[in-house]
Coordinates of C-alpha atoms and ligand atoms in Angstrom, one line a residue:
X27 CA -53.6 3.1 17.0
X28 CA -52.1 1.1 14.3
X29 CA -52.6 2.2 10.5
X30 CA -52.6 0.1 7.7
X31 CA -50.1 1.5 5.2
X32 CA -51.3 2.1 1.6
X33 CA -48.0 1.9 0.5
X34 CA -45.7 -1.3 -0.6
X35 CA -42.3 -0.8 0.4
X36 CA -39.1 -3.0 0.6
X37 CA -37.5 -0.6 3.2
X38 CA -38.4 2.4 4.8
X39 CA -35.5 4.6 6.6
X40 CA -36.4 6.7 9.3
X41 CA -36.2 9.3 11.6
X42 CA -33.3 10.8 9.3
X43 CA -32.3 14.3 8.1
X44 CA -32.0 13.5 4.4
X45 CA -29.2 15.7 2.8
X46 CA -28.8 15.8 -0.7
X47 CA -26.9 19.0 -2.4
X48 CA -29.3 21.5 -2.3
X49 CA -31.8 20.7 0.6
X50 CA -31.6 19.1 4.2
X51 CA -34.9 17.6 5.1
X52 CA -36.3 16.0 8.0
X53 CA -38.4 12.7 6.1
X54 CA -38.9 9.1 5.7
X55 CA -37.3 7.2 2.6
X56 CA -39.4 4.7 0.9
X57 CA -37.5 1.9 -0.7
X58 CA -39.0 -0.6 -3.5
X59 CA -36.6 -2.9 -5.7
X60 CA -34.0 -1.0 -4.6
X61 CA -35.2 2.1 -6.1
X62 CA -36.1 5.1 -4.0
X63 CA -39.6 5.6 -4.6
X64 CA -41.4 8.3 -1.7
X65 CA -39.7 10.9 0.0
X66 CA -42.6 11.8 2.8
X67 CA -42.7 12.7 6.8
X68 CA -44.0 9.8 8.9
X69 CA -44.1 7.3 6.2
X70 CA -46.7 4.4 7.2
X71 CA -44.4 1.5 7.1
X72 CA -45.8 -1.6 5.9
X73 CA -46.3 -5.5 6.9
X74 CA -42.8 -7.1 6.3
X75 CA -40.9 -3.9 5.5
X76 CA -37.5 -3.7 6.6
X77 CA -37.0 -0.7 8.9
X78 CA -34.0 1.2 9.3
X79 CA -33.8 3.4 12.3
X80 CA -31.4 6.9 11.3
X81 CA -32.1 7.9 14.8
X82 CA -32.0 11.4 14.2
X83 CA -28.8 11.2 12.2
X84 CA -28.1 12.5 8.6
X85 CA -29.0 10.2 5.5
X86 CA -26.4 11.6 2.3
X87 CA -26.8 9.3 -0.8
X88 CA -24.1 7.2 -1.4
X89 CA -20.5 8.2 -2.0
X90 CA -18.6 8.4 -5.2
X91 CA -15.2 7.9 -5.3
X92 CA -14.6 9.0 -9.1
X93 CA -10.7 8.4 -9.2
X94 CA -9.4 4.9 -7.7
X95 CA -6.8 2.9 -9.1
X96 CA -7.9 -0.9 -8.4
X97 CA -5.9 -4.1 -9.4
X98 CA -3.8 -2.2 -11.9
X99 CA -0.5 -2.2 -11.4
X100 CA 1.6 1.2 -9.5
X101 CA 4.3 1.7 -12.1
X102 CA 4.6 -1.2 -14.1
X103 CA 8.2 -0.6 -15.2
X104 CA 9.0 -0.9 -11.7
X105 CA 7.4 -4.1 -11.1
X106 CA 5.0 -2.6 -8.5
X107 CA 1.9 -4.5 -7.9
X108 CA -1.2 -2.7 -6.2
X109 CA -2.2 -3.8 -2.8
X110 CA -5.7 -4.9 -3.4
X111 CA -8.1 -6.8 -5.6
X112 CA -11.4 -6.1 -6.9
X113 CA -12.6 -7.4 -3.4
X114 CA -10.4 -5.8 -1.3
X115 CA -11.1 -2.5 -2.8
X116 CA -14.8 -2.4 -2.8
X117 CA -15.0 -4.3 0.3
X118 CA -12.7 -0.5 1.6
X119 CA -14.8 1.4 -0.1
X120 CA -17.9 0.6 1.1
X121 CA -16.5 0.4 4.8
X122 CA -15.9 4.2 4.1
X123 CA -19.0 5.3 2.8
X124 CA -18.9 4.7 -1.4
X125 CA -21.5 2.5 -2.9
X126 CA -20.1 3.4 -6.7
X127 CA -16.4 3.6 -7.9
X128 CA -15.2 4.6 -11.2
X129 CA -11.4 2.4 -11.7
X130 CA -9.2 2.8 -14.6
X131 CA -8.6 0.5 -16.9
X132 CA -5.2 1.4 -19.1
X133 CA -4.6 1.4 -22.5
X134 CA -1.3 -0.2 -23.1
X135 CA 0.3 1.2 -25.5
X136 CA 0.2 -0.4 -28.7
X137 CA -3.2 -2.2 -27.7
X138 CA -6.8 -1.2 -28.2
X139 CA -8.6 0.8 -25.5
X140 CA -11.5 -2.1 -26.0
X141 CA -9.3 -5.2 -24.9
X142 CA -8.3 -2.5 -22.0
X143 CA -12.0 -2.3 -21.0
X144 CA -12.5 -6.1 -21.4
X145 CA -9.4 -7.0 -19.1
X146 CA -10.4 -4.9 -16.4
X147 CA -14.6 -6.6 -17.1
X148 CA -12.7 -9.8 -16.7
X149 CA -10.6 -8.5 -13.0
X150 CA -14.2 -6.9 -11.7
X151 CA -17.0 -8.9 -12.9
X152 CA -17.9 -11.3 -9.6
X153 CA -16.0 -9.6 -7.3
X154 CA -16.8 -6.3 -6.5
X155 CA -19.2 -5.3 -3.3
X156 CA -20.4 -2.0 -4.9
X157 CA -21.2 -0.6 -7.9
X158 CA -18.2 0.6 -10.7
X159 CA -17.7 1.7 -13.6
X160 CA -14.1 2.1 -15.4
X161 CA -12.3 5.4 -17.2
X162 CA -9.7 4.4 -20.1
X163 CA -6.1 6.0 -19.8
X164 CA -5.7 6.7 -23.4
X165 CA -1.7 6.2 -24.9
X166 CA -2.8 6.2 -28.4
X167 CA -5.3 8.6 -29.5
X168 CA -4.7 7.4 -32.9
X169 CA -7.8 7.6 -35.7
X170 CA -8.8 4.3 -35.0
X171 CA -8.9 4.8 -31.3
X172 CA -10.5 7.7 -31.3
X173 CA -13.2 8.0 -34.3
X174 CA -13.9 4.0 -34.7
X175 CA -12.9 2.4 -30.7
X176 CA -14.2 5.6 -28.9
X177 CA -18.1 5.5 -29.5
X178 CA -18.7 1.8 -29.7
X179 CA -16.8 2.4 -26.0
X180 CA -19.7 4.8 -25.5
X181 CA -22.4 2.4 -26.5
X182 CA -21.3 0.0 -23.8
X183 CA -21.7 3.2 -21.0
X184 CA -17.8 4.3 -21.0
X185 CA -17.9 7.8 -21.3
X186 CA -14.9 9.0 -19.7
X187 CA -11.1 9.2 -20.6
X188 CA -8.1 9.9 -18.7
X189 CA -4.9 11.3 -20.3
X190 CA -1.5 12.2 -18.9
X191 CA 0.9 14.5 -19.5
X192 CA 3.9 13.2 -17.5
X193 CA 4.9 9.6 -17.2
X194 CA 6.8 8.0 -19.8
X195 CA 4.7 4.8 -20.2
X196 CA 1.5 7.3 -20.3
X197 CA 2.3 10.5 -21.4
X198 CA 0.8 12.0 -24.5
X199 CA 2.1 15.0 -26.7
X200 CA 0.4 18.5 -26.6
X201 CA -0.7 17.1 -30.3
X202 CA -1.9 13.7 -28.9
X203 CA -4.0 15.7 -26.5
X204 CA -5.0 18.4 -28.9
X205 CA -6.9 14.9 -31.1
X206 CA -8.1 13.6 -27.6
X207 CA -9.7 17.0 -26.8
X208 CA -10.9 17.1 -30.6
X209 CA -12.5 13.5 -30.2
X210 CA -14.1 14.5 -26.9
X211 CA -16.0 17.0 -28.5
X212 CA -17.1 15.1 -31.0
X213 CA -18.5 12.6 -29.1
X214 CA -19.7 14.4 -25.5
X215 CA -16.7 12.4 -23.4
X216 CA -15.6 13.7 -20.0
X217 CA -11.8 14.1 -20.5
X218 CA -9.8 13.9 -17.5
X219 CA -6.3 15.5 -17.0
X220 CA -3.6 14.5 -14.9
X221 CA -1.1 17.7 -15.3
X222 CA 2.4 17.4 -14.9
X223 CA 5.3 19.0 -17.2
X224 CA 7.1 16.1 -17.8
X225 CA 10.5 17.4 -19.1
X226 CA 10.8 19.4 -15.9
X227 CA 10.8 16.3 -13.7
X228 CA 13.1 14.3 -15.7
X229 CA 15.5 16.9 -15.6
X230 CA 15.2 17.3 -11.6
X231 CA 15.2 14.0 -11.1
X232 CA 18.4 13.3 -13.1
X233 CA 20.3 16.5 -11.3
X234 CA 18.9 14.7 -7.9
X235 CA 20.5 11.5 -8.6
X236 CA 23.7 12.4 -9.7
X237 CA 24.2 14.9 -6.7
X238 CA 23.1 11.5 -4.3
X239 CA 19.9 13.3 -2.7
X240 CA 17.4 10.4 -3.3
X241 CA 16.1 10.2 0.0
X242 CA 11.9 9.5 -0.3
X243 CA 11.5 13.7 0.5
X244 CA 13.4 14.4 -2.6
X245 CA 10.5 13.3 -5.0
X246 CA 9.0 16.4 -3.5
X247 CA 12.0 18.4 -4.1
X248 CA 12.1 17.1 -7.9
X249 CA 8.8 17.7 -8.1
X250 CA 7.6 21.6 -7.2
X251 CA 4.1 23.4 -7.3
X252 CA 5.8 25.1 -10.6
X253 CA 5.5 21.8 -12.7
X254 CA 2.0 21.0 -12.1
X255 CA 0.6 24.8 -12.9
X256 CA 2.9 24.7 -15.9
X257 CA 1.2 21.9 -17.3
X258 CA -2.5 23.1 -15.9
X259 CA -2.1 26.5 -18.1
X260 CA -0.8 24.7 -20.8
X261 CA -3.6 21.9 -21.0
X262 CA -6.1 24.4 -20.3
X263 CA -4.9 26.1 -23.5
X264 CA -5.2 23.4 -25.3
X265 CA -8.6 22.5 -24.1
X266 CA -9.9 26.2 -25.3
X267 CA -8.5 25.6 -28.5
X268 CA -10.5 22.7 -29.0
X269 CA -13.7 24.1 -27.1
X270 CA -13.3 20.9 -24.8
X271 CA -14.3 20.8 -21.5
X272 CA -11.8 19.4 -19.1
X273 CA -11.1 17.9 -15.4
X274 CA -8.1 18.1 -13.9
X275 CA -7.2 15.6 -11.3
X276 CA -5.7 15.7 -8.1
X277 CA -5.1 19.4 -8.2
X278 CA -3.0 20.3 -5.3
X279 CA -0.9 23.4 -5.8
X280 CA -2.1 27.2 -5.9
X281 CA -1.2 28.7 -8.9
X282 CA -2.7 25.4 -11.1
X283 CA -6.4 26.7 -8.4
X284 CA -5.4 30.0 -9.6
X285 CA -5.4 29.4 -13.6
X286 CA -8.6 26.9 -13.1
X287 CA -10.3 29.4 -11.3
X288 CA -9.6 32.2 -13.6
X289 CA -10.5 30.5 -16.6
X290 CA -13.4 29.1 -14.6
X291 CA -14.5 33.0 -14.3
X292 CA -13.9 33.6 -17.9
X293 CA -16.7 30.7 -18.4
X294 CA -14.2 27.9 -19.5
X295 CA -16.1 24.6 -18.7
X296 CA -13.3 23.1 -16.8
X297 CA -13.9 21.6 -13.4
X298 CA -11.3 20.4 -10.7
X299 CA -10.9 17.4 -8.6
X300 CA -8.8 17.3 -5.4
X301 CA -8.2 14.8 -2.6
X302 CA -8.0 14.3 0.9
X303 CA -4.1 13.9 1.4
X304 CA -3.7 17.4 -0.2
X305 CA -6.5 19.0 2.1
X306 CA -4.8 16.6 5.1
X307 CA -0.7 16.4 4.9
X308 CA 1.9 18.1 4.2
X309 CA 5.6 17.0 2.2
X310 CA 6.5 16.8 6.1
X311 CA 5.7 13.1 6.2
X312 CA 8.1 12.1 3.2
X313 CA 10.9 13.2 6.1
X314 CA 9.9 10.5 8.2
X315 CA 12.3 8.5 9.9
X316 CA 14.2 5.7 7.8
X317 CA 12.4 4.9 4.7
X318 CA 9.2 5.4 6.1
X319 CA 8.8 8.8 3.9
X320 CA 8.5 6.5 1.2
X321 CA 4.7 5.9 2.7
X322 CA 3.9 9.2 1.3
X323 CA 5.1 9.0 -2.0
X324 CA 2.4 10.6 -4.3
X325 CA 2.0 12.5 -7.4
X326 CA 1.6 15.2 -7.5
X327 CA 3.4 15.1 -4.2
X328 CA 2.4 16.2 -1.0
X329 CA 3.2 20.0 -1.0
X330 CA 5.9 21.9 1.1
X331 CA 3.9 24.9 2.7
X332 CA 1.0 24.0 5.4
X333 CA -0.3 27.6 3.9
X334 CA -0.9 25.8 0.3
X335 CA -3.0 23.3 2.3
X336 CA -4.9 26.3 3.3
X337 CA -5.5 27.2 -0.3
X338 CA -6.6 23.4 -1.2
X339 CA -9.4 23.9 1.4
X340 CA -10.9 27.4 -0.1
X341 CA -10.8 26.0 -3.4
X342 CA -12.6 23.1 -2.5
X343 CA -14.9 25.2 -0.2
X344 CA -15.2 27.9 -2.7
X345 CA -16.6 26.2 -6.0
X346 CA -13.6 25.7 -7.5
X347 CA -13.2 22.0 -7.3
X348 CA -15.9 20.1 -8.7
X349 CA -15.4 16.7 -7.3
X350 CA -13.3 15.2 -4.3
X351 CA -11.8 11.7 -4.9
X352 CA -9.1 9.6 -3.0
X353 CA -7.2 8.6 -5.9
X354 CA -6.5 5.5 -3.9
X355 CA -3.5 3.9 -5.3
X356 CA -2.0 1.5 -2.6
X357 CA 1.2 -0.6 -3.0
X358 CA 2.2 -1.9 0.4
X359 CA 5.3 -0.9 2.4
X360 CA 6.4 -4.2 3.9
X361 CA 6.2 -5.9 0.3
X362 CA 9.2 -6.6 -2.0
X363 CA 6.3 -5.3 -4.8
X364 CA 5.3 -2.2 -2.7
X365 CA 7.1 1.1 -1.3
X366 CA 10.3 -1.6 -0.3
X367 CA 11.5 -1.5 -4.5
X368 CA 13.0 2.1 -3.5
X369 CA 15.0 0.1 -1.0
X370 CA 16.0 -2.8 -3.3
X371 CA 16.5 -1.1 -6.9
X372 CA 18.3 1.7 -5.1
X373 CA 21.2 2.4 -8.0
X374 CA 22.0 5.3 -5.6
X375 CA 22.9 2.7 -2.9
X376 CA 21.4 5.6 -0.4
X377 CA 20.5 3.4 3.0
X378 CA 17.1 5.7 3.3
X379 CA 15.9 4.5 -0.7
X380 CA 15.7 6.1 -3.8
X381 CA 12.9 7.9 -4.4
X382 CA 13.0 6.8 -8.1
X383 CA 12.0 3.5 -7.6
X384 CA 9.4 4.0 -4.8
X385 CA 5.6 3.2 -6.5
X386 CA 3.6 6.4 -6.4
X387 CA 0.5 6.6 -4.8
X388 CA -1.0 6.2 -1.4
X389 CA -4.7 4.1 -0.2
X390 CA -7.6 6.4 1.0
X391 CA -10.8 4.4 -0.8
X392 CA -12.1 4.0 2.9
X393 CA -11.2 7.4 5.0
X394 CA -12.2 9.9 1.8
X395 CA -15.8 10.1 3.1
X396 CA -15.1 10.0 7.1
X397 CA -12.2 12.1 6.8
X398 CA -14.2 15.3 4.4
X399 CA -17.2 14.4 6.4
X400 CA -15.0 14.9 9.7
X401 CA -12.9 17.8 8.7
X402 CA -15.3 19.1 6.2
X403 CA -18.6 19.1 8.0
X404 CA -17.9 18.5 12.0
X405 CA -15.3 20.7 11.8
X406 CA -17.9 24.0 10.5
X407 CA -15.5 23.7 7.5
X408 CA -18.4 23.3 5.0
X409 CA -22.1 22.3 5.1
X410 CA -23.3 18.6 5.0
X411 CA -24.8 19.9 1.4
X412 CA -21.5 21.0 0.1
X413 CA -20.3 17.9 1.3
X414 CA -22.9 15.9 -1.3
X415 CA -22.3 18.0 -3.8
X416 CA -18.3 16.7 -3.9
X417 CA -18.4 13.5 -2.7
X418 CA -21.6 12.3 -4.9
X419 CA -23.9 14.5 -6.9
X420 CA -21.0 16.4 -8.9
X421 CA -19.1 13.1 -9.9
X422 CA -22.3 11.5 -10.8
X423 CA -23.4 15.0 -13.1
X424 CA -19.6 14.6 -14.6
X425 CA -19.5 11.3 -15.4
X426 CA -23.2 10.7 -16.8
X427 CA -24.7 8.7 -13.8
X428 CA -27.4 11.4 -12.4
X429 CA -29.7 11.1 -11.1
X430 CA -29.7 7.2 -10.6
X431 CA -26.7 8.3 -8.5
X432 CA -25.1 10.6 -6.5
X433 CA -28.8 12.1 -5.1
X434 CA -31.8 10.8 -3.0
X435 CA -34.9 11.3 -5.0
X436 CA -37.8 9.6 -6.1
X437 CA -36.4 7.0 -9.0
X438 CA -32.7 7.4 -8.1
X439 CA -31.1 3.6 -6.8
X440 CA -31.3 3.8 -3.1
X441 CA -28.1 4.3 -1.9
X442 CA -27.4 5.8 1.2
X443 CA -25.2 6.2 4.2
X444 CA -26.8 7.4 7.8
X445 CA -24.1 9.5 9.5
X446 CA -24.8 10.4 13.5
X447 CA -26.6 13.1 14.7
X448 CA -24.2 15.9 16.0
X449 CA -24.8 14.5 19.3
X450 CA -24.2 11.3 19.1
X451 CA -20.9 11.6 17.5
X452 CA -17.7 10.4 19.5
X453 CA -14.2 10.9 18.3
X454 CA -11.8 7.9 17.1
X455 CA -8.6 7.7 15.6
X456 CA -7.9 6.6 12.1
X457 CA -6.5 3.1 12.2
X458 CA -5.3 0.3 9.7
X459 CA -6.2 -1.9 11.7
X460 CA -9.8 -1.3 11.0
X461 CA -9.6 -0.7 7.8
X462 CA -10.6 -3.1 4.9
X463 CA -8.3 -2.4 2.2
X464 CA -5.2 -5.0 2.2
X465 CA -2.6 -2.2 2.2
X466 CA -0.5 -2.6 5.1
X467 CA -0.8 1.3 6.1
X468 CA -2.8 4.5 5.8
X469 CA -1.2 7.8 5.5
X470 CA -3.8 9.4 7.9
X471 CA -3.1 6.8 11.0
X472 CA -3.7 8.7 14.2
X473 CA -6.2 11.4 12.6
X474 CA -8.9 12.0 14.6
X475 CA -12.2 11.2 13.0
X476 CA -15.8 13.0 14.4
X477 CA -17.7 10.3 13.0
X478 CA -17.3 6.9 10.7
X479 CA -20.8 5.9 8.6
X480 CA -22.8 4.0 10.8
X481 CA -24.7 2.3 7.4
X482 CA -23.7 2.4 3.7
X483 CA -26.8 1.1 1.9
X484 CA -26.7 -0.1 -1.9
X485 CA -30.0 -0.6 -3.9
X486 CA -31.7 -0.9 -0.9
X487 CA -29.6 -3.5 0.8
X488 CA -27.4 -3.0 3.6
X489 CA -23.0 -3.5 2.6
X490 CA -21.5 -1.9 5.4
X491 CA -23.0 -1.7 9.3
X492 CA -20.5 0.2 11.1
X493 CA -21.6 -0.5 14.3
X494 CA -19.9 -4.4 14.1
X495 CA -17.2 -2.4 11.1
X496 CA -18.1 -5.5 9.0
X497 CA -19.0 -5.5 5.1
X498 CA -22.3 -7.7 4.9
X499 CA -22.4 -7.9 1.0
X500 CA -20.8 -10.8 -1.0
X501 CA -18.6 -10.1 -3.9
X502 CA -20.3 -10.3 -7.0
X503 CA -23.3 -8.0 -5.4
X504 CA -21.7 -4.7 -7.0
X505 CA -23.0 -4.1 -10.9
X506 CA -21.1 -2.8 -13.6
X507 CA -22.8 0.7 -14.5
X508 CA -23.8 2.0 -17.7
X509 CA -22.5 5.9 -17.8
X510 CA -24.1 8.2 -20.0
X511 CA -22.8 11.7 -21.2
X512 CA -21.8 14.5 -18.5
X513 CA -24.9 17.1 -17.9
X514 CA -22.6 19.8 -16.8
X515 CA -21.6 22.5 -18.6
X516 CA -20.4 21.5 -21.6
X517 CA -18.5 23.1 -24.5
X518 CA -19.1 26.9 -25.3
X519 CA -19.0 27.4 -29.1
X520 CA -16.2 29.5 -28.6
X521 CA -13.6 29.7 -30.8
X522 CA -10.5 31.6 -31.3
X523 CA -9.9 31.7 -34.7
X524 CA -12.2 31.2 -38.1
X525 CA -11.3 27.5 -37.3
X526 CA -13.9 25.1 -36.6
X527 CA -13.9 21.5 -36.3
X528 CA -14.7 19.5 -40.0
X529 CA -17.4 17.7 -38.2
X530 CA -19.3 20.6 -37.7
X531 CA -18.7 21.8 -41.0
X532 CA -20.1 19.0 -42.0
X533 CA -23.2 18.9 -39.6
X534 CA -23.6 22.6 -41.2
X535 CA -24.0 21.4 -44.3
X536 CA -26.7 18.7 -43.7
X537 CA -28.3 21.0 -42.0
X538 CA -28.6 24.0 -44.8
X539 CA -26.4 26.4 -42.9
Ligands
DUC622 N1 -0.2 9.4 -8.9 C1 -0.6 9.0 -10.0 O1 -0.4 9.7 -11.0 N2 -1.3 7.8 -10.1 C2 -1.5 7.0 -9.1 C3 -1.0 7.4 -7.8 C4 -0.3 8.7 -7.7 O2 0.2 9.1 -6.7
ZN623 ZN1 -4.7 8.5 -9.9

């Protein structure tokens, strides 16, 4: 018997397990105008609806890769260039599951976080395959920047910041931080923190040098677990002094999980990001043979002891970490801009390199989502819930996008990805040649993946059909996204002196107090 639907649908997917952070249910997703608009068992489709068949397979929203450095350059200084474009990027991400990405666009210093934003408009606009949005890196949190730049910034949907506390060309004072934080506040901005003590590496680095041990492993040995948790308690004070919630990026050693997690308990609104490489690899692969170490360059760098890998996986597992991102930052190996510079500016004239001049950061846009969904969820690791709540719904809470994204529900942009039922999974190997990113290698080649998405659907269109591993969307179809303010927990009203900041001594005032 055939029934007439009552119902007027774009695209209806099927036969799916819908999975969002807090509920796995067996229904039918009705799609109109790209918009999610009836969740319901046995949907009636309608005349000319597109159907999607999940075949008994899990339907997650759409992943968020929250921390991705596109088309902007891997230390500048060094004359690094990153590996992809706006296109290649997206086109990667998508391939792997993301249908939004938040980039960074930097502040130079001397220059105005608005012509930062606008640059990185001009690199995106046209060219990206899913949605984005951008973060500023803050170098000057000057007056200007902060209390005049900062909320037209938010009028335009940029509600994020990212400061550093190593770096030379980034780094900003505990003071400099201490007026970030206070702006923050002010204006409900979602401060991210990459932690480092800066002095410490300079100082190991140097010793390094002179003593000739520059081999790519050695940026792990002039960078210990000591000199991120250093700078993690030390931000973290700073960030209770100003009552200013806080993420800290790419956290990968145990004692910074142990101070996040403690002030965590004490009710601190600070949240934690990590990333695959840290859950994945060990400083093991910076001893590769040659200069093939240099592949691995990262920082914070890939840690020593496999049993700190252990601790990256409860603290993801264990509420600790908030969000997980890929912090994809790829310079190529075979390129004279890439990983080869700590061959060719090698002062040290060391034939495996000099870690010095070898451009941090490794690609992982595309194998983030297989990769946690893999290890995370195939592997009994975590549940395919968990696995939303870290790789969409938290990022979209943090960074003022929920519930358009990061969640399936009625009036949320329908963005998915279907992901095989258990049975129908087959292992494969991680391989760069089947990636769509244009760096020339992947850290993770040879891992063994459970399952790859089969779909990644954006506003109700298909991007990504994994069954051919071709991206079907043309560049230009991903849309710059206004971000509102973060609806997690925000700041406490805590305070630990008399002090309080003059603008609420002023607000006081207006109002009576
Ligand atoms: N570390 C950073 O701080 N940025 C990009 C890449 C990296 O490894
Ligand atoms: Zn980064």
């Amino acid at each position: 018997m055939t029934m007439t639907s009552p119902f007027d649908f774009d695209l209806v997917v099927k036969n799916g397990f819908i999975v969002t952070a807090s509920d796995t249910v067996r229904a039918d997703i009705g799609v109109k105008d790209g918009k999610v608009v009836l969740l319901m068992a046995d949907i009636p489709v309608p005349a000319d609806c597109e159907v999607i068949d999940a075949e008994g397979g899990f339907v997650t929203p759409g992943l968020i890769d929250s921390h991705v450095h596109i088309a902007q350059s891997a230390a500048k200084s060094l004359g690094a260039k990153s590996a992809d474009n706006w296109t290649t990027a997206s086109q990667s991400a998508v391939a792997g599951g993301c249908t939004t990405v938040i980039a960074f666009a930097v502040q130079n210093r001397g220059t105005s976080m608005q012509s930062a934003v606008d640059a990185y408009h001009d690199l995106a606009t046209n060219n990206a395959v899913c949605d984005y949005s951008f973060h500023v890196i803050v170098t000057d949190p000057s007056e200007e920047q902060m209390h005049t730049e900062l909320p037209k910034l938010i009028e335009q949907g940029i509600t994020s910041v990212k400061i550093y506390s190593t770096y030379p060309a980034l780094k900003l004072s505990d003071e400099e931080i201490l007026n970030t934080f206070y702006a923050a506040r002010q204006y409900g901005v979602t401060v991210m923190v990459h932690a480092e003590n800066s002095d410490m590496i300079a100082w190991m680095t140097r010793d390094l040098a002179e003593r000739g041990m520059t081999e790519p492993w050695h940026h792990g040995t002039s960078r210990p677990p000591i000199i991120e948790s250093e700078a993690t308690n030390r931000v973290l004070a700073l960030s209770e002094l100003m009552d200013c919630p806080v993420l800290f990026v790419h956290v990968s050693a145990p004692d910074a999980f142990k101070v996040i997690r403690e002030a965590q308990t004490r009710l601190m609104s600070v949240f934690a990001e990590t990333c695959p490489h840290y859950l994945l690899l060990t400083a093991q692969e910076m001893k590769a043979p040659g200069f093939e170490g240099a592949k691995a360059c990262c920082a914070p760098p890939l840690r020593e002891n496999p049993e700190d890998r252990e601790r990256v996986w409860e603290n993801t597992v264990n509420g600790t970490v908030t969000v997980v991102s890929s912090d994809h930052a790829p310079t190529k190996y075979y390129d004279e801009f890439g990983k080869q510079l700590g061959l060719t500016k090698n002062p040290s004239k060391n034939p495996r390199g000099d870690f010095r001049y070898i451009p941090n950061g490794l690609p992982g846009v595309e194998t983030r989502g297989p990769l946690m969904w893999s290890e995370g969820v195939c592997k009994g690791r975590m549940s395919p819930n968990k696995f939303v709540e870290l790789n969409c719904t938290n990022a979209a809470k943090l960074y003022g996008m929920y519930p358009q994204k990061g969640t399936i529900q009625p009036g949320s942009d329908a963005d998915f990805v279907v992901w095989r039922s258990p049975s129908a999974r087959k292992t494969s190997k991680v391989t760069v040649k089947n990636l769509h990113s244009a760096c020339d290698y992947t850290p993770f080649e040879g891992h063994d993946i459970e399952d790859w998405p089969v779909l990644t659907i954006l506003r109700g269109k298909v991007i990504y059909d994994g069954k051919t591993n071709e991206v079907v969307a043309e560049p230009g179809y991903g849309a710059f996204l206004k971000r509102g303010k973060s609806s997690l927990q925000g700041p406490r009203n805590k305070w630990l002196s008399e002090w309080r900041p003059k603008y609420m001594d002023e607000q006081a005032k207006v109002n009576g107090a």
